[in-house]
Amino acid sequence: MGVRLRISRQTLLLLEALLVRPAQWQHGYALSQHTELASGTLYPILMRLEKSGWLETRWEESPVPGRPSRHFYRLSGNGREWAREELHAAQKTKFWKTAESKS
Amino acid sequence: MMRGFAVRSLTLAVSWWPASSRQWGQAVLAEMQEISDPGEACRWAAGGIMFFLRAAITRLLEWMRLPVGAGYSHLAASGNGPQFPKHSRLATAAVLLATAVLFFVPVGRQTMRTVFASWSDFRPSANDVRQLETLATRAEQNGDADDIAFAALCHPDPERAEQLANRAVAMDRRLTWIYASRFRRPDDQLTDEGWLASLRKFDPENAFIYLTAAEPEGDRRLQSARGQNQDEALTSDKKWMDEMARAFHASRYDSYVGRHRRLTREGWQKAPTLSPSLVVYSLWSHRIPEIFQIKAYANLQIKLALQQGQAGHMNLAEETLGEVTSFGERMTQSAETDIEKLAGLTVTRLGLQGLEKLNINAGPNNDPEKVRTRLEQLEKVAASRARLRSALPTPPPDTLDAYERNARWVQVAAVSALSLAILTLLSLFALEVGPGLSWFMSGWKRRIVCAAADYAPLMFLAASAVLLVSFRPFAIVFEQYRSGNQFAADGASFIWPLLMLNRMSPLSYPLEPTGEYNAWFALTIALAFIAIVVIVRGFLRHQAAPTKN
């Protein structure tokens, strides 16, 4: 299951958002909009996931001239598997409801 | 504008971001460009700043977990790197914080103030005066005349003391007596004629007021009569004679020592961390009458009475001598210091001796009964005098030994704590700025510095704890005095421990006539010599070392 992480509710929200389109690179603001997590909560989780090998990151030049490069994220190969395991385990303990089961 | 402020704030945070995670701060900042709504931008920036604070604190904790003097680069270095202390910065900081807490609590502050005061012979310092001014300001705000009077009696600056005294008396006329305490103190010689007038009105039947008024006159006459007959000089001063006569006729004697002690206790009780230097200064500066002038007047009256007796006016002569003995008895009974009691007994004895002489001179008309009565009275006076051995009653020998032992512990612990504090600061400073002081970056000097950084803080904490524990008996004495405990009410039990502390002070370097040096003096010289040798040797080695490329 990869490097042990403290899997909080906010981390599960983020993992679920990243699993929606696991191969696609997503930027921080989009993830924040999807998960409704503030930047002060979101980025420490992203940093922790990246340090533990769950996340891949890259910088991408902005298409608009003069704007700084943006940081993009997606789950690594192992990260996708671990994320699914965590979400599944959380569902079993009724701690977590997936987006489908909520609607 | 809000959006611009948010962007600038986050940009500033990114510039201060710890290098190890700065790219994440840049990532947060980069997203700001995509947020158009100002409110949303502010929320995003606030989140980014919270993230920055977390990163900075994490980095700081990581740094604190390293040994003193170590940077992050040293973690990756091989075993050939410079030596570092065993304890982390966090452990060292915790020990130093614990020590600081010891000295922050009231008993710790009182301990420090008392010990430092003992090193300067309990002379009020600038810091003591600042404390007093704070007390006076607070008292003025609260309308507390007693505290202003207390400040007036403790203040070492005569001008300021005068202002405070006048203010206190203006607020409460019952405090007029404080003028008598401050009038013509040996150290400041404040002479306010208005004060004397106020005192006469305040306490017209108190002999002490008239003695106070007579003294300046008497001093002037005696100074100008050097080498001449002093009795004539004094007798010729009508003002002095009048004032002394009023004093000897007054129905009461009160030098206000008791009121002063009470005021001091109450004032100190309200401000227990006030330096004892101020309290000692206040009590020891309290005026008592000029004993020489009292005896001089008594002798003049006795001479006059004997002349009256020779002229056949026995009743008048006995009345004159009776005034002298009555005054002496009033002074003995009412005085609250032993030196005044002693003076009163002396005057009583002089008067009784005069009566005895008068009766003897009366010849065949001499009444043996009267003579016997006089002799019995004289013996009682002699016995009373024998009981008053000194102006400051000495405690029993075992009590004095206990004071001396405690004082020695306090001073040794204080000097140890101070030395260890300096050693701690120097070793920590040397390690943190070590790269700039290459001459001791290696070898035995660095080992010593690392050992000091490891153990000096702990020893400093231990010495500080010992200091506070050994000061406890003194704190109890102070508390007893402040609470008006009968045991300590006379002030002697409060003064003696302080005298012992002062005697054990490391800054007392008495050179006895026999050539005996104080142990502290020898220790200080030895430590200074060692320090000079180490520093000079290190400097010379540094100068001689080849420059490394």
Short mmCIF file of C-alpha atoms in Angstrom, two decimals, chain A residues 7 12 16 19 83-102:
data_model
loop_
_atom_site.label_atom_id
_atom_site.label_comp_id
_atom_site.label_asym_id
_atom_site.label_seq_id
_atom_site.Cartn_x
_atom_site.Cartn_y
_atom_site.Cartn_z
CA ILE A 7 -5.32 9.31 5.50
CA LEU A 12 -9.56 10.99 0.64
CA GLU A 16 -11.09 10.72 -5.20
CA LEU A 19 -8.97 9.27 -9.59
CA ALA A 83 -5.56 5.40 -3.70
CA ARG A 84 -8.22 2.89 -4.80
CA GLU A 85 -7.28 0.63 -1.90
CA GLU A 86 -7.58 3.46 0.58
CA LEU A 87 -10.93 4.59 -0.73
CA HIS A 88 -12.23 1.04 -0.71
CA ALA A 89 -11.01 0.50 2.86
CA ALA A 90 -12.56 3.76 3.96
CA GLN A 91 -15.89 2.81 2.40
CA LYS A 92 -15.90 -0.50 4.25
CA THR A 93 -15.61 1.21 7.62
CA LYS A 94 -18.45 3.50 6.55
CA PHE A 95 -16.07 6.37 7.22
CA TRP A 96 -16.28 7.35 3.61
CA LYS A 97 -18.95 7.54 0.96
CA THR A 98 -17.90 7.79 -2.66
CA ALA A 99 -19.30 10.51 -4.85
CA GLU A 100 -21.64 7.94 -6.50
CA SER A 101 -22.98 6.62 -3.23
CA LYS A 102 -23.53 10.16 -1.96
#
